[in-house]
Short mmCIF file of N, CA, C and O in Angstrom, two decimals:
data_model
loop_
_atom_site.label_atom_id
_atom_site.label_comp_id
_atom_site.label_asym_id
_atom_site.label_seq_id
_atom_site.Cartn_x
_atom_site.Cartn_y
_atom_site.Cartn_z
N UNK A 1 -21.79 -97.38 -26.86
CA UNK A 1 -21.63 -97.75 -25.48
C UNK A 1 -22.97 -98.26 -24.96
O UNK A 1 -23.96 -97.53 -24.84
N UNK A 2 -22.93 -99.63 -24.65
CA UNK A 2 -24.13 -100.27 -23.82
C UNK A 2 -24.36 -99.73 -22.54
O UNK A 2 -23.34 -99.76 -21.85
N UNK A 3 -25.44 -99.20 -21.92
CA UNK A 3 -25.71 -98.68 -20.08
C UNK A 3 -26.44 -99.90 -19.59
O UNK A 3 -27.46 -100.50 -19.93
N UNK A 4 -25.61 -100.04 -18.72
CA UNK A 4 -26.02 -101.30 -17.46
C UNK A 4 -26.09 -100.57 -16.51
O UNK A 4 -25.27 -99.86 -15.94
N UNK A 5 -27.54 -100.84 -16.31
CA UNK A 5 -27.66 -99.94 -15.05
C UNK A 5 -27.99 -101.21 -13.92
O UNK A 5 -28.57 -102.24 -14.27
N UNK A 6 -27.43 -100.92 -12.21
CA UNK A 6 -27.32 -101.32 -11.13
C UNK A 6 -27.93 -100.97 -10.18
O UNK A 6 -27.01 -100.58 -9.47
N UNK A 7 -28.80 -100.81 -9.63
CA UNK A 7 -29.80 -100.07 -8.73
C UNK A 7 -29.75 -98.98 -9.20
O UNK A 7 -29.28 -98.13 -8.45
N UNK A 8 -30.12 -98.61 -10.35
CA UNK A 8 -30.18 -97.09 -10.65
C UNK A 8 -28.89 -96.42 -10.96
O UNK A 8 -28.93 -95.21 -11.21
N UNK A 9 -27.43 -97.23 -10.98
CA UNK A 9 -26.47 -96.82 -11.17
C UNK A 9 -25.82 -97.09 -12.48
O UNK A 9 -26.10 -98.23 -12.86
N UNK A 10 -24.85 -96.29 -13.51
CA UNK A 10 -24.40 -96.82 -14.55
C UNK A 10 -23.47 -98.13 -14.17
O UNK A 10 -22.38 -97.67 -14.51
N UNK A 11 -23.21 -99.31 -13.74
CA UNK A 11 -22.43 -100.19 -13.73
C UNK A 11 -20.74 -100.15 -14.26
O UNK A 11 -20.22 -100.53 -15.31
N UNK A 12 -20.24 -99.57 -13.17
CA UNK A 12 -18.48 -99.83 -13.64
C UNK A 12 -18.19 -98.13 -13.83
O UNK A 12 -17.01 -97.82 -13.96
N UNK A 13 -19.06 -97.19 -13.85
CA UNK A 13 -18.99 -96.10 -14.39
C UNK A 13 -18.28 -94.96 -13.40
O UNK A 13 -17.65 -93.94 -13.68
N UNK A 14 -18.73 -95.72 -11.78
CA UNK A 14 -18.22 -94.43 -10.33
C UNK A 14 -19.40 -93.21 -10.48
O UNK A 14 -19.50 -92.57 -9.43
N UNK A 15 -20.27 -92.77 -11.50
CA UNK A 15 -21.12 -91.99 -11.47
C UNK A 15 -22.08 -92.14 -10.74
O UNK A 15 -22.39 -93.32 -10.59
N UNK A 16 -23.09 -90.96 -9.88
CA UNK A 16 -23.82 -90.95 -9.19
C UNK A 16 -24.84 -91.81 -9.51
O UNK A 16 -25.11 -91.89 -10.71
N UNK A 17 -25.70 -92.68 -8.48
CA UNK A 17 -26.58 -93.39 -8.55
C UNK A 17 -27.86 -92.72 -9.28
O UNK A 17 -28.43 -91.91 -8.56
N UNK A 18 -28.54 -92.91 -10.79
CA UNK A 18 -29.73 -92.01 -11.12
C UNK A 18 -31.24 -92.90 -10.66
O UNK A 18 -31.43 -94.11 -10.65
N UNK A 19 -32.24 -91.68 -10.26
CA UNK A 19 -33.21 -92.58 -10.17
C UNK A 19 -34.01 -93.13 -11.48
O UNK A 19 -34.37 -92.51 -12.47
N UNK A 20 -34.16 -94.53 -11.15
CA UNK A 20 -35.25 -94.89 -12.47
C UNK A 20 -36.70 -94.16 -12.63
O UNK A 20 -37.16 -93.35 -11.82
N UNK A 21 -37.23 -94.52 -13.63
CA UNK A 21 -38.68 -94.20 -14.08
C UNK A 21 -39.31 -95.50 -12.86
O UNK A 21 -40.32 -95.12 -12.28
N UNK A 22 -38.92 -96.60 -12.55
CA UNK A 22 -39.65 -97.32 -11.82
C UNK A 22 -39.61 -97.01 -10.44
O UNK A 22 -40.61 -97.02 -9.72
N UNK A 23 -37.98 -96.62 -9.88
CA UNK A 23 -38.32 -96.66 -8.56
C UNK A 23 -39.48 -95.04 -8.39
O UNK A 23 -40.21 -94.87 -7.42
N UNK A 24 -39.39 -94.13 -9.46
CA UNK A 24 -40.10 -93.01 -8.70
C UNK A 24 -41.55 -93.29 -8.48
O UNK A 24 -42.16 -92.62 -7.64
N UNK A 25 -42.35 -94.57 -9.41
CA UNK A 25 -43.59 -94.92 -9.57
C UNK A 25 -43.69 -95.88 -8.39
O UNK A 25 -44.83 -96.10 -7.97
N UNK A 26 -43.05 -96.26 -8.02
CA UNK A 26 -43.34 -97.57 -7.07
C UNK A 26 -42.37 -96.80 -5.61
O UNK A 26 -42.04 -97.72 -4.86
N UNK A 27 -41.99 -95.75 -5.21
CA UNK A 27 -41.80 -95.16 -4.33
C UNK A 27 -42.92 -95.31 -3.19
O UNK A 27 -44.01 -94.87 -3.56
N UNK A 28 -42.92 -95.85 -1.83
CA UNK A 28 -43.70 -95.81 -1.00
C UNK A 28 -43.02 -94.79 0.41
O UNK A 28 -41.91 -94.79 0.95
N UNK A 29 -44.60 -93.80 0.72
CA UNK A 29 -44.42 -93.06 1.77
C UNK A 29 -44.95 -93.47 2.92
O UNK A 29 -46.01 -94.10 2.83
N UNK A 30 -44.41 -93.24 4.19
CA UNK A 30 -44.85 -93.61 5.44
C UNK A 30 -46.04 -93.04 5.81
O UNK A 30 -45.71 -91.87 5.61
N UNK A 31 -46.97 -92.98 6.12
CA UNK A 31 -48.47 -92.97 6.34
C UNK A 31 -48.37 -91.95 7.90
O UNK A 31 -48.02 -92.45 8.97
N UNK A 32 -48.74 -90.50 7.74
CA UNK A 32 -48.77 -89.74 9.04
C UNK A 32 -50.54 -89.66 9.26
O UNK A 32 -51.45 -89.85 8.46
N UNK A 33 -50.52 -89.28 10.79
CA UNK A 33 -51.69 -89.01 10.83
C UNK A 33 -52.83 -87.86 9.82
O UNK A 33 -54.00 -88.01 9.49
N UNK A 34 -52.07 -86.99 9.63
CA UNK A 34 -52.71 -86.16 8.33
C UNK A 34 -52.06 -86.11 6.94
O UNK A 34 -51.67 -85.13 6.30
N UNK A 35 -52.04 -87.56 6.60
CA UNK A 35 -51.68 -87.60 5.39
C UNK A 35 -52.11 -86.51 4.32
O UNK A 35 -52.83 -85.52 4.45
N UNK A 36 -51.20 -87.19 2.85
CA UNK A 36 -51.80 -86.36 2.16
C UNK A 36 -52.56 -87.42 1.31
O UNK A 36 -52.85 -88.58 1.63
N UNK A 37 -52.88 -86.56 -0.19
CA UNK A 37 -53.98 -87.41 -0.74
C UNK A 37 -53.09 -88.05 -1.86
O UNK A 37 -52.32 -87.52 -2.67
N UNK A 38 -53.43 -89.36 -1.63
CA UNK A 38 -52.65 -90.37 -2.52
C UNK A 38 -52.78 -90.21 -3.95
O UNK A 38 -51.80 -90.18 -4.69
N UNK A 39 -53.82 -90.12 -4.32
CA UNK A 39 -53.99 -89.82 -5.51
C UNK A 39 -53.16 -88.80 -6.37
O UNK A 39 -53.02 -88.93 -7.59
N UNK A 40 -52.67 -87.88 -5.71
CA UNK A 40 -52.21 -86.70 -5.97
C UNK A 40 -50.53 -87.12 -5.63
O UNK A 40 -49.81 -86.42 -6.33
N UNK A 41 -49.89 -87.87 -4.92
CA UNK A 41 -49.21 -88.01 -4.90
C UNK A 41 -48.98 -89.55 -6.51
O UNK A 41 -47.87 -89.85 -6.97
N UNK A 42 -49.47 -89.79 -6.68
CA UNK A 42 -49.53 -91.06 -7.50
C UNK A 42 -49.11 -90.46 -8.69
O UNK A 42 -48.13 -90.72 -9.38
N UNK A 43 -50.12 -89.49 -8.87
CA UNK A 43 -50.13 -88.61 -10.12
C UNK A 43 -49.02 -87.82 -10.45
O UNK A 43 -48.78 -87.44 -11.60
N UNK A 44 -48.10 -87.49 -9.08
CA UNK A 44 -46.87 -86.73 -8.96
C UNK A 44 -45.38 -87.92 -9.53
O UNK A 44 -44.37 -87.85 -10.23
N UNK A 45 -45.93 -88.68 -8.91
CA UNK A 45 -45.10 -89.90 -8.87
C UNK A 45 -44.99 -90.31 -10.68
O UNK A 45 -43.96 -90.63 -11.28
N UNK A 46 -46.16 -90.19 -11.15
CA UNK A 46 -46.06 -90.58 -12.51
C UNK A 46 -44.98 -89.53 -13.66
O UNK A 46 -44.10 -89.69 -14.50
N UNK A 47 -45.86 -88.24 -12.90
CA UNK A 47 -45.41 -87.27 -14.08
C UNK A 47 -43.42 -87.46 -13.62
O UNK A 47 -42.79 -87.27 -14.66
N UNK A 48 -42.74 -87.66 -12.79
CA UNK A 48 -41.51 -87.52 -12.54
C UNK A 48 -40.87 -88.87 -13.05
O UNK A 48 -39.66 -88.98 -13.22
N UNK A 49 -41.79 -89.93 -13.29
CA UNK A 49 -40.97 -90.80 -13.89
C UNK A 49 -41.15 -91.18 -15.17
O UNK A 49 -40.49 -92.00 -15.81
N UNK A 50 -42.37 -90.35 -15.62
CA UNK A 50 -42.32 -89.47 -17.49
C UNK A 50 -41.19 -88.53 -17.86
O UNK A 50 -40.74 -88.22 -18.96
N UNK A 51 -40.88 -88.17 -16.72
CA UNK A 51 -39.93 -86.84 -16.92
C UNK A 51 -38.64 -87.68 -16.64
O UNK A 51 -37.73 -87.45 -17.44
N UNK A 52 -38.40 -88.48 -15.81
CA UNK A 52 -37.28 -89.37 -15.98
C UNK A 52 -36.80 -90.30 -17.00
O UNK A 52 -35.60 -90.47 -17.23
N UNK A 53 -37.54 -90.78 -17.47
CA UNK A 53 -38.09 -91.37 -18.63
C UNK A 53 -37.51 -90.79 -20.25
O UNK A 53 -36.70 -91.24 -21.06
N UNK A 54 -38.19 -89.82 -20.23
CA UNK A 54 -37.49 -88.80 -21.22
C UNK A 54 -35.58 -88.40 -21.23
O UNK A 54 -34.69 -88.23 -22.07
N UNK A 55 -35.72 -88.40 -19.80
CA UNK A 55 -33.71 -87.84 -19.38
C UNK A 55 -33.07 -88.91 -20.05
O UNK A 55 -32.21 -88.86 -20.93
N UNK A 56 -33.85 -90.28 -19.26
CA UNK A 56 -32.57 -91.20 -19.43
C UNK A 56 -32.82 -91.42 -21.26
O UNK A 56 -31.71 -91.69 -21.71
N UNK A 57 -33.65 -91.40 -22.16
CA UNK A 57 -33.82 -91.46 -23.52
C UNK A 57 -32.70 -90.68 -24.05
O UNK A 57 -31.88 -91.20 -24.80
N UNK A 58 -32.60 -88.98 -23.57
CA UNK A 58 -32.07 -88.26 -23.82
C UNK A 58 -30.33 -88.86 -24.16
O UNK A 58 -29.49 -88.99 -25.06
N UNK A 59 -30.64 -89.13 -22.42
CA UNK A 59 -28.82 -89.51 -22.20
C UNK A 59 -28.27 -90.39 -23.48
O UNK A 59 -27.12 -90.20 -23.89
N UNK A 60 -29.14 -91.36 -24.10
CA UNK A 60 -28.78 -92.33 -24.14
C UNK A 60 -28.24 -91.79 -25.99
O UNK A 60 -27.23 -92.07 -26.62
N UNK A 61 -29.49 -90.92 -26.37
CA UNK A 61 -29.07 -90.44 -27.49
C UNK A 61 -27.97 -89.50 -27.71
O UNK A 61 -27.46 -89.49 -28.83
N UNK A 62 -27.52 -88.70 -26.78
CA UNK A 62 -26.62 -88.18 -26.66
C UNK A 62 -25.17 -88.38 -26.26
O UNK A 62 -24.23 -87.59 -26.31
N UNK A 63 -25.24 -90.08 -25.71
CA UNK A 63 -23.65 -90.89 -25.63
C UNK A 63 -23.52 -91.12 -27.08
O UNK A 63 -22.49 -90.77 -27.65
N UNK A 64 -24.49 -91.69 -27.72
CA UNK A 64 -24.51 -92.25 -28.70
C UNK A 64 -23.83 -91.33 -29.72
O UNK A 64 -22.85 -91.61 -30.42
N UNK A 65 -24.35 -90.46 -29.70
CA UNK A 65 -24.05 -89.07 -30.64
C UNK A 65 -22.61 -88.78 -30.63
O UNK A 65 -21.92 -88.78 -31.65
N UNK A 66 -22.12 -88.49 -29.32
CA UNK A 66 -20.59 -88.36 -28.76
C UNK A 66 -19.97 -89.03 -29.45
O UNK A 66 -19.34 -88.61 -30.42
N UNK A 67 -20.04 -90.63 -28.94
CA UNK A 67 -19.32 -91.89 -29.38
C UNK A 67 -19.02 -91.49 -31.05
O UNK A 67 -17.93 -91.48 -31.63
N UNK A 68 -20.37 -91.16 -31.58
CA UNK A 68 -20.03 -90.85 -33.29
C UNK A 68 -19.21 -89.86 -33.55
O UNK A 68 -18.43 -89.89 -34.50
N UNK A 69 -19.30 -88.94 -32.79
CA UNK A 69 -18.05 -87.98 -32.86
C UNK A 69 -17.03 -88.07 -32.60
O UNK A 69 -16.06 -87.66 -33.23
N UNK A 70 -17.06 -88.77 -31.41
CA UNK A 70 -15.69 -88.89 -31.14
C UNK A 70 -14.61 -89.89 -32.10
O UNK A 70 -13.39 -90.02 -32.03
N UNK A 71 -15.51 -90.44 -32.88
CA UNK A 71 -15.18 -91.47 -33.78
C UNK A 71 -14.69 -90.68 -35.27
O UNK A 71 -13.67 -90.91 -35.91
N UNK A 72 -15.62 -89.84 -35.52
CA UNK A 72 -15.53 -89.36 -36.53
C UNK A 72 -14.28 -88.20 -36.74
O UNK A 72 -13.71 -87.95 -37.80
N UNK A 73 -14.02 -87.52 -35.28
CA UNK A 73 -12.98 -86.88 -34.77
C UNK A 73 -11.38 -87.70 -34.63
O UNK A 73 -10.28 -87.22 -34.36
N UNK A 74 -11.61 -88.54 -34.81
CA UNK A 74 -10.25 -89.48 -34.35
C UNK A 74 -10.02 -90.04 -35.89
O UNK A 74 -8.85 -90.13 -36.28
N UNK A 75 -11.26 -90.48 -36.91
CA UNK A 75 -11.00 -90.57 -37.68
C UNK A 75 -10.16 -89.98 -39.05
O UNK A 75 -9.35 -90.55 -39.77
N UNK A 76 -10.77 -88.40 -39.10
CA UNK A 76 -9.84 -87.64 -39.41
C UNK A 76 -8.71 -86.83 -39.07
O UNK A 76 -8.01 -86.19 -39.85
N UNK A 77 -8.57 -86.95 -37.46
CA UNK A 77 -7.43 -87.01 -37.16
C UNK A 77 -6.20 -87.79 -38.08
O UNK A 77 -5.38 -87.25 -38.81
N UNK A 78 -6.33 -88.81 -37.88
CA UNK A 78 -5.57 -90.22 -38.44
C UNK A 78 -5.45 -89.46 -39.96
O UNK A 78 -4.47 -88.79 -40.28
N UNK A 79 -6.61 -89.70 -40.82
CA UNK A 79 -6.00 -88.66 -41.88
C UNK A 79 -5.53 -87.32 -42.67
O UNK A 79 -5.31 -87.03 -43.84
N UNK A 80 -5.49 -86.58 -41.27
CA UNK A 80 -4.62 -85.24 -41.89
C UNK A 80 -3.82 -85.29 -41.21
O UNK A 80 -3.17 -84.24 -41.18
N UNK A 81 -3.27 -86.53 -40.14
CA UNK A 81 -1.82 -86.51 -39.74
C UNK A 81 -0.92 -87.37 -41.01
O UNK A 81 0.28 -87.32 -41.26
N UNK A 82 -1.82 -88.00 -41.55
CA UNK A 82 -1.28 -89.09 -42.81
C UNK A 82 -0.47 -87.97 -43.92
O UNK A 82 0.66 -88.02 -44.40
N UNK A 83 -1.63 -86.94 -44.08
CA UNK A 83 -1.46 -85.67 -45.52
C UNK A 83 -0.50 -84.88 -44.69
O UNK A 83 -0.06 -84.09 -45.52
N UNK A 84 -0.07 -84.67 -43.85
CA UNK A 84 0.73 -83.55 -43.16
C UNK A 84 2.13 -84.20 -42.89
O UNK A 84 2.98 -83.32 -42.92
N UNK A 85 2.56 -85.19 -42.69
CA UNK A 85 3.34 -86.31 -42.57
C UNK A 85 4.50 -85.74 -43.51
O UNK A 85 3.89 -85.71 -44.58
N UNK A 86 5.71 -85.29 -43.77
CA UNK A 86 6.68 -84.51 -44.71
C UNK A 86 7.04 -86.07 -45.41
O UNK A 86 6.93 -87.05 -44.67
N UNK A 87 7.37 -86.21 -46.48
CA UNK A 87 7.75 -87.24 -46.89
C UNK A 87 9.14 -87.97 -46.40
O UNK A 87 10.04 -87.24 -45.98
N UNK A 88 9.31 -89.33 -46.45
CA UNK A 88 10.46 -90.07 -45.88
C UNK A 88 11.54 -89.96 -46.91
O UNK A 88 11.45 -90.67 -47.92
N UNK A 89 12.81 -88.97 -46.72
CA UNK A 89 14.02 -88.92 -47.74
C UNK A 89 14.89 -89.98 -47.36
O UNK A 89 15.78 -90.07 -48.20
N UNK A 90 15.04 -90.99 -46.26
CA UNK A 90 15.35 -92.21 -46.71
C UNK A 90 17.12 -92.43 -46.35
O UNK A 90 17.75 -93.49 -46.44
N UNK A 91 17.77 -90.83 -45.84
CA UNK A 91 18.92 -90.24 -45.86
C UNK A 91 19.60 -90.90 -44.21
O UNK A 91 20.73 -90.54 -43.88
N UNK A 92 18.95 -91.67 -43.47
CA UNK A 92 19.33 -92.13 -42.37
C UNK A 92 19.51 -93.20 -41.93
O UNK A 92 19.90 -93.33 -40.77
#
């Protein structure tokens, strides 16, 4: 299964919108009079879209994985319904 993602969304999927590794790096905050320190927020900003980064890798190995199972599950389905099948006596 290919992921097309749409603003952060799987495309065609109805699943919740995920955030990217980009929008969390390029996230901009509104500027108060006692800000905080950018730097520290930058640095925050990075580590969450390392850590996002990693999820969506995750995800991606783990559809993948499914898909093989589910493949491999359907496959032998198909053949122990074949071996279980009583033979055709032909009488009808």
């Amino acid at each position: 299964m290919t992921e097309v993602y749409r603003s952060g969304q799987l495309y065609g999927t109805g699943l919740p919108a995920r955030m990217t590794p980009y929008e969390a790096r390029t996230r901009a905050f509104d500027r108060r009079r006692r800000g905080v320190d950018h730097d520290q927020v930058h640095a925050f900003q990075s580590e969450v879209a390392d850590e996002l980064t990693d999820l969506h890798r995750q995800i991606r190995r783990l559809t993948g994985e499914n898909e093989r199972l589910k493949r491999a599950l359907r496959d032998w389905q198909v053949m122990h319904a074949r071996e279980c099948r009583p033979p055709h006596q032909g009488h009808w």
